[in-house]
CSV table of C-alpha atoms and ligand atoms in Angstrom, one decimal:
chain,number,residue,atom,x,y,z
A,1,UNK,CA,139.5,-33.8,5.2
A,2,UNK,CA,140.0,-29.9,5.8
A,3,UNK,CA,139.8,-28.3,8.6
A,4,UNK,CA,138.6,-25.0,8.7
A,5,UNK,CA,138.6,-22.6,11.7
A,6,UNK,CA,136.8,-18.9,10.2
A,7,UNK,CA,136.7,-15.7,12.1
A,8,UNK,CA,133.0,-15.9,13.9
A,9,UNK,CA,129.7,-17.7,13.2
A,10,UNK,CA,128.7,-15.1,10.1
A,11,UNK,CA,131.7,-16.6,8.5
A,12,UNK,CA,130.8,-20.3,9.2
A,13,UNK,CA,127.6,-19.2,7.4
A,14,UNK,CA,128.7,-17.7,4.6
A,15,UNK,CA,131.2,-20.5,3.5
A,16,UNK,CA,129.2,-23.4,3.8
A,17,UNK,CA,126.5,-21.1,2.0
A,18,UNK,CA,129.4,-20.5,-0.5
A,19,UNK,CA,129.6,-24.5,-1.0
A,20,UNK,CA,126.1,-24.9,-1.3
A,21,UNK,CA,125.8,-22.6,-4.1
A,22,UNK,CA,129.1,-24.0,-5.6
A,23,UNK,CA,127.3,-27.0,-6.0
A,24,UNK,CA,123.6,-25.9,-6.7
A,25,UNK,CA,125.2,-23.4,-9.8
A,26,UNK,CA,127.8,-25.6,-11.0
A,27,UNK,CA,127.2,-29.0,-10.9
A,28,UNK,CA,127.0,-31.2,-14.1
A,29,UNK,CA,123.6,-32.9,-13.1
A,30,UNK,CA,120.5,-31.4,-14.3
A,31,UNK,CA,119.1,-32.0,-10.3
A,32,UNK,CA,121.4,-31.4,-8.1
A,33,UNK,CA,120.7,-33.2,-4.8
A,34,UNK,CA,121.0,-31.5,-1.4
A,35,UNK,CA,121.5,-33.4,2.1
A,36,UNK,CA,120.0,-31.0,4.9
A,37,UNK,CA,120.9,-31.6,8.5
A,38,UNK,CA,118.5,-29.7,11.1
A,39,UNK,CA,119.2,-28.5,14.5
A,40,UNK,CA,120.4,-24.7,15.8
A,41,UNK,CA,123.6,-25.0,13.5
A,42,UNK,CA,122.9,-25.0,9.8
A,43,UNK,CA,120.0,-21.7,10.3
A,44,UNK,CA,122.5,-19.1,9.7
A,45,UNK,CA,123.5,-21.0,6.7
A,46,UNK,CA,120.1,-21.4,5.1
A,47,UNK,CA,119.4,-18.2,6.5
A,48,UNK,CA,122.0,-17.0,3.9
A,49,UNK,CA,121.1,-18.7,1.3
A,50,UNK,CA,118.1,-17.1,1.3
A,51,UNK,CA,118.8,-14.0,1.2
A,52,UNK,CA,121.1,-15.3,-1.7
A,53,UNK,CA,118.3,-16.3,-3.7
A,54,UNK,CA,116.1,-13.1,-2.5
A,55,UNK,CA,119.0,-10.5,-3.1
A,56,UNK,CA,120.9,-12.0,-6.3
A,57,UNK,CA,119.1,-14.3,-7.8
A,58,UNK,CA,120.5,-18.5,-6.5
A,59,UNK,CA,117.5,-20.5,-7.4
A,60,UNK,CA,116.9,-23.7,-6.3
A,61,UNK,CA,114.2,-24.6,-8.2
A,62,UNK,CA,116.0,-27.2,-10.2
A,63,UNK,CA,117.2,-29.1,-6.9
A,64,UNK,CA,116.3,-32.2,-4.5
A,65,UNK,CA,116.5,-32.1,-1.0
A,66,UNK,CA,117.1,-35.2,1.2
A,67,UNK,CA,116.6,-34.6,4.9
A,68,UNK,CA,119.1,-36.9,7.5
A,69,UNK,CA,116.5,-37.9,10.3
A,70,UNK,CA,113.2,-37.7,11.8
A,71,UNK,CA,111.5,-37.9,15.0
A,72,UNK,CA,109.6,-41.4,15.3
A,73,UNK,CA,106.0,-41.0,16.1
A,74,UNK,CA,105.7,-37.3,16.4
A,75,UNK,CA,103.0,-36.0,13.5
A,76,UNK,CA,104.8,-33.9,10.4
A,77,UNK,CA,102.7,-31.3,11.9
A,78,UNK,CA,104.3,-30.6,14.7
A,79,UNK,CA,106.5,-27.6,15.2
A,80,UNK,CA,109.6,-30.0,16.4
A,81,UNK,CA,109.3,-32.2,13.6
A,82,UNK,CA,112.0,-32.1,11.1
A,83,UNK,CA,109.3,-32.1,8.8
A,84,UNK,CA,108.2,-28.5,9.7
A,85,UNK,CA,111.7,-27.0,10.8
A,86,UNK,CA,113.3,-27.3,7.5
A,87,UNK,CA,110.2,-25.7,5.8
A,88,UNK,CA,109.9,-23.0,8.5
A,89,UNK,CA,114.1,-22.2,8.7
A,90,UNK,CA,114.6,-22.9,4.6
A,91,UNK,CA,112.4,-24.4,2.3
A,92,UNK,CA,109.4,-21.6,2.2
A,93,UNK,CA,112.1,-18.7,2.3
A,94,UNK,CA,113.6,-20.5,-1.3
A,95,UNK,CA,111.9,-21.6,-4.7
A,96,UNK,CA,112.8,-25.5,-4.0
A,97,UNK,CA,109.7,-27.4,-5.0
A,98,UNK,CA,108.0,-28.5,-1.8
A,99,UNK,CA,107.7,-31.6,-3.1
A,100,UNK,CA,111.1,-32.0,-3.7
A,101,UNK,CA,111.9,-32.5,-0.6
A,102,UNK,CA,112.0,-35.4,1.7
A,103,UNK,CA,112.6,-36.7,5.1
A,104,UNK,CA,112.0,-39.9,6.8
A,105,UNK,CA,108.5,-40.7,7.8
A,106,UNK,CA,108.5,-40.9,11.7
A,107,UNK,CA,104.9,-42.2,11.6
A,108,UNK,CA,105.2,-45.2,9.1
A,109,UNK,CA,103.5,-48.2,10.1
A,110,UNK,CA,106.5,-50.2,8.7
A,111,UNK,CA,109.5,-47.7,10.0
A,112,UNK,CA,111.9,-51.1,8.9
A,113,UNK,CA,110.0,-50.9,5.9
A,114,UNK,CA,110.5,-46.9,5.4
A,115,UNK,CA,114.3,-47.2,6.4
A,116,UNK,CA,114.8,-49.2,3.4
A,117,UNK,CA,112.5,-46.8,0.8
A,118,UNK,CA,114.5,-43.6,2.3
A,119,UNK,CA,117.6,-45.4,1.2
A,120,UNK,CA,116.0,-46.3,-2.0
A,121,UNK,CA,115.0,-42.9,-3.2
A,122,UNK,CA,118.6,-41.3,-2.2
A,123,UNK,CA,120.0,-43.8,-4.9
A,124,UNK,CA,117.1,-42.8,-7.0
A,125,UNK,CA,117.7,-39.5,-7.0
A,126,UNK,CA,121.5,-40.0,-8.3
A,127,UNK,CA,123.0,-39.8,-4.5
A,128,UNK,CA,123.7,-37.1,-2.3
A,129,UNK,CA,125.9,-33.8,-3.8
A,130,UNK,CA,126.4,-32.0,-0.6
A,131,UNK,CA,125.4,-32.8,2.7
A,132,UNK,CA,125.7,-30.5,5.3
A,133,UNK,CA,126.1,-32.0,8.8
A,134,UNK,CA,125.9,-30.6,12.7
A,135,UNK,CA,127.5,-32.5,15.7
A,136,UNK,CA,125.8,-34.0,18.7
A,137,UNK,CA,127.8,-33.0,22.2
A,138,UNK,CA,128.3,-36.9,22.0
A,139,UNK,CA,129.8,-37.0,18.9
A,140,UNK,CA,127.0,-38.4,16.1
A,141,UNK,CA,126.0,-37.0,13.2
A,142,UNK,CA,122.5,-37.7,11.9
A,143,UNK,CA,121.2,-39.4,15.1
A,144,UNK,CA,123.9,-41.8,15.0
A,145,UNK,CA,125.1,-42.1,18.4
A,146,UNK,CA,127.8,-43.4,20.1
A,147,UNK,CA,127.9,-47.2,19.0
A,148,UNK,CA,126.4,-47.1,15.8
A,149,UNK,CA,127.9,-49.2,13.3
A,150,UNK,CA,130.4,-47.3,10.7
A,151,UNK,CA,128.4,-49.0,7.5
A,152,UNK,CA,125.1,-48.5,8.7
A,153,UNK,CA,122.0,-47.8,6.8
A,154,UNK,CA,119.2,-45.6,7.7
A,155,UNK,CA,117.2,-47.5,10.4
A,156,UNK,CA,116.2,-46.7,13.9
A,157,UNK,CA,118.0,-45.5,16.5
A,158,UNK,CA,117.8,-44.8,20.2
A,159,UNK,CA,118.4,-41.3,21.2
A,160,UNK,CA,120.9,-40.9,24.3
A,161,UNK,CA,119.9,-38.9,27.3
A,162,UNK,CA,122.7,-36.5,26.6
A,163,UNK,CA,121.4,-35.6,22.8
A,164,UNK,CA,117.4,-35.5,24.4
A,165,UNK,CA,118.7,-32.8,26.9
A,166,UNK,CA,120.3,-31.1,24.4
A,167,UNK,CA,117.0,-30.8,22.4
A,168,UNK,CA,114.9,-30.5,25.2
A,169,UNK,CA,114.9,-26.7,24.4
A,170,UNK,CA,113.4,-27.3,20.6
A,171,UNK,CA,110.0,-29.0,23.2
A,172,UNK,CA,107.5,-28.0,26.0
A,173,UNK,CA,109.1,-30.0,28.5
A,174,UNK,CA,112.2,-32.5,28.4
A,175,UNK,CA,109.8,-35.5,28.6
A,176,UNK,CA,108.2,-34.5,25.4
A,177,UNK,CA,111.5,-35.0,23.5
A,178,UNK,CA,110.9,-38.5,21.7
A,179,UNK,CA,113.2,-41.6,22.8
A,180,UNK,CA,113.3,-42.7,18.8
A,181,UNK,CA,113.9,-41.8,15.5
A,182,UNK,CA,115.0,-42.7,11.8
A,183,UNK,CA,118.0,-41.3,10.9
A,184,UNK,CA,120.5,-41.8,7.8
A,185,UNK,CA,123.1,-44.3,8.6
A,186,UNK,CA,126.6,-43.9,8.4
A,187,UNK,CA,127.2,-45.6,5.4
A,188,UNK,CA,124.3,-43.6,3.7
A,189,UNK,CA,125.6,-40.2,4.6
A,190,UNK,CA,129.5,-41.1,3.7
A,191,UNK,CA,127.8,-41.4,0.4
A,192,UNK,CA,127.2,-38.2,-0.3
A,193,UNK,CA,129.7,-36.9,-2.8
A,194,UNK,CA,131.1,-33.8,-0.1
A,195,UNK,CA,130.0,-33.8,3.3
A,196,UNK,CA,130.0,-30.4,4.9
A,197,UNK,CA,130.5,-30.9,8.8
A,198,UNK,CA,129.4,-27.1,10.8
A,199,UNK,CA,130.1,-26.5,14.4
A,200,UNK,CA,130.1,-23.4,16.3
A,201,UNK,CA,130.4,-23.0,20.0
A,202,UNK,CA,132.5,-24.4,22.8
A,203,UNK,CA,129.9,-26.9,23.7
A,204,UNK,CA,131.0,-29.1,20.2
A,205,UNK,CA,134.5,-28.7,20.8
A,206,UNK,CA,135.7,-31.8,22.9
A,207,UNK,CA,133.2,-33.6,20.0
A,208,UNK,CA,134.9,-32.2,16.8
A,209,UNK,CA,138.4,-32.9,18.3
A,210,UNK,CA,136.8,-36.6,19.3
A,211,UNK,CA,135.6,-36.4,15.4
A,212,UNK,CA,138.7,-35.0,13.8
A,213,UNK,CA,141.4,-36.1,16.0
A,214,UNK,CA,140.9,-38.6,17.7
A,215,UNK,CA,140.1,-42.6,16.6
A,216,UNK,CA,137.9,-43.7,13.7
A,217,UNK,CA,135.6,-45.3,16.5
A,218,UNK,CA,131.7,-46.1,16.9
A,219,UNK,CA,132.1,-44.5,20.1
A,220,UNK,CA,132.2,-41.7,18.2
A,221,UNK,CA,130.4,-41.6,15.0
A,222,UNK,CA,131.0,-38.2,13.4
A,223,UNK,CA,134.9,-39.9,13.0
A,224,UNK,CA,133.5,-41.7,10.0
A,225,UNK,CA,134.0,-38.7,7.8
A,226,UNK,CA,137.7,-39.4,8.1
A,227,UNK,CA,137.1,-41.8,5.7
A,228,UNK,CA,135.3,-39.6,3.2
A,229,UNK,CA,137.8,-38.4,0.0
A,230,UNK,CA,135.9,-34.4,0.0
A,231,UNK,CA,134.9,-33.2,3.6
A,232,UNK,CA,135.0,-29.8,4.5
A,233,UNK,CA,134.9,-28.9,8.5
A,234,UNK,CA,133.8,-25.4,9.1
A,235,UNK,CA,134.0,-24.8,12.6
A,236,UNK,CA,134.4,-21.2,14.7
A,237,UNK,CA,137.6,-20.6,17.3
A,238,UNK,CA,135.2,-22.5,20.2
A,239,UNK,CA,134.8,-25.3,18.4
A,240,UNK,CA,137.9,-25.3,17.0
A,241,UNK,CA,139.5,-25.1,20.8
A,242,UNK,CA,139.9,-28.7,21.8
A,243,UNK,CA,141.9,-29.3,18.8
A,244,UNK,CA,145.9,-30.1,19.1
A,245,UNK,CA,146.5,-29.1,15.0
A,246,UNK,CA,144.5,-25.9,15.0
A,247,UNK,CA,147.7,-23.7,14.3
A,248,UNK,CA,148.3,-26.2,11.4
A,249,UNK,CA,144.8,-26.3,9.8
A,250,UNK,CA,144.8,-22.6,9.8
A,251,UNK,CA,148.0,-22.3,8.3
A,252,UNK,CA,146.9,-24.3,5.9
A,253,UNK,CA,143.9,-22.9,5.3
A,254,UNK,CA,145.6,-19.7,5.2
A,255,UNK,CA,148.0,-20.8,2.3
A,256,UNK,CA,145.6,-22.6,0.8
A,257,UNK,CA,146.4,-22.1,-3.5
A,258,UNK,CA,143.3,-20.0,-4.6
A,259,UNK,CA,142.2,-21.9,-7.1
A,260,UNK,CA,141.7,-24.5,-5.0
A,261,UNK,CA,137.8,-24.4,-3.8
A,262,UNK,CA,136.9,-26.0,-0.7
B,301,F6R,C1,119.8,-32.9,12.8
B,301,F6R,C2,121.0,-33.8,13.0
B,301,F6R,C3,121.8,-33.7,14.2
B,301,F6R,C4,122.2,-32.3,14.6
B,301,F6R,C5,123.0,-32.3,15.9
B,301,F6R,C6,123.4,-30.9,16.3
B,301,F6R,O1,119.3,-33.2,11.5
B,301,F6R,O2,121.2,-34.6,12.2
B,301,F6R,O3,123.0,-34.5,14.0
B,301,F6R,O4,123.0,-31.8,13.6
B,301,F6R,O5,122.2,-32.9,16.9
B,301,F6R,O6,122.3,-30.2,16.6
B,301,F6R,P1,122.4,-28.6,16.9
B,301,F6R,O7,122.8,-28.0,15.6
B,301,F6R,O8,121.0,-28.2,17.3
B,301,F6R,O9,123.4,-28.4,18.0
């Protein structure tokens, strides 16, 4: 696991943009597979990325896309679904293939059913290359929340009131914020090859030291990446403030050999 603490959010961008194109230019598989989280924190980052591919020429045309969650029961259409944000923040700003990428369908008849297929085409597809992941203020990733087992598999989960506040602002009103959704599991996601954790502000910070620092725990499910052999966390100085090793990490980080990519 490296930690990661950059000067500002433009720089938190730019290096997990720098890993995404790492892996969409020089990866050995004809399709490279990409794992997109949603939310506030990754837009800078695809942001970039697509000015990449508008000023100099990344393409993505040759690449899959696997999205983590989805809302249950709220219509592809919507603006809020996950559906439509990664299209509106990435996908029509880029020459990936519509088609090529997928999320969970929140409006299956069958969700069980539907858990299982997402699962299935991830494997399909040759697994995850890089998966870039926010933070809940309670600590999951995906909509994992606090309990969820460390070997789960995409299935439903139960959002807490603390992570439907927190996304009441994406809705009209709180109440609209669905109580459900599909979401990777955490086994799923800690099989993506590098898992690519972003968090800026001070609002994540007491849940990336919880992550990072603290116990591999369900109570806390983003602390599953401490078992994954390549994560990269890419966090700003808030985020970063909670932690008790920051001087360390950026030492480290500092010293780091230069051929040695993130
Ligand atoms: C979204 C997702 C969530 C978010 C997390 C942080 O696909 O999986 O884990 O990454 O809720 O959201 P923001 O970035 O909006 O603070």
């Amino acid at each position: 696991m490296e930690i990661v603490i950059l000067d500002g959010v433009d720089a938190v961008d730019r290096t997990a943009a720098d890993i995404v194109e790492r892996t969409v230019r020089t990866t050995q598989k004809s399709t490279p597979v990409l794992g997109l989280a949603t939310g506030s924190t990754p837009v800078g980052t695809y942001r970039e990325l697509a000015r990449r591919h508008r000023d100099e020429g990344l393409s993505f045309s040759h690449c899959r896309a696997f999205l983590l969650d989805e809302y249950i029961g709220l219509a592809r259409s919507a603006e809020q679904s996950y559906f439509s944000f990664i299209r509106e923040n990435f996908v029509d700003h880029v020459d990936l293939d519509d088609a090529a990428v997928f999320s969970p369908d929140g409006e299956a008849h069958d969700i069980a059913a539907e858990a299982q297929r997402y699962d299935a085409a991830i494997a399909e597809a040759g697994g995850i290359d890089v998966q870039i992941l926010g933070i809940g203020t309670d600590g999951h990733i995906g909509f994992n929340e606090p309990g969820s087992s460390l070997r789960s598999r995409t299935r439903v989960k139960t959002l807490t009131e603390q992570t439907r506040t927190d996304n009441a602002r994406f809705f009209d009103s709180p109440d609209a914020v669905p109580h459900h959704v599909l979401t990777q599991g955490l086994a799923t996601i800690d099989e993506a090859r590098h898992l690519v954790l972003i968090a800026t502000g001070e609002s994540k910070a007491e849940a990336v030291a919880a992550a990072v620092e603290g116990p591999l725990s369900a109570h806390c499910p983003a602390s599953v990446i401490q078992w994954h052999p390549h994560v990269s966390v890419l966090l700003d100085d808030a985020a970063a403030s909670s932690l008790a090793l920051a001087e360390y990490y950026r030492y480290a980080y500092a010293n780091k050999p230069r051929w040695q990519h993130l």
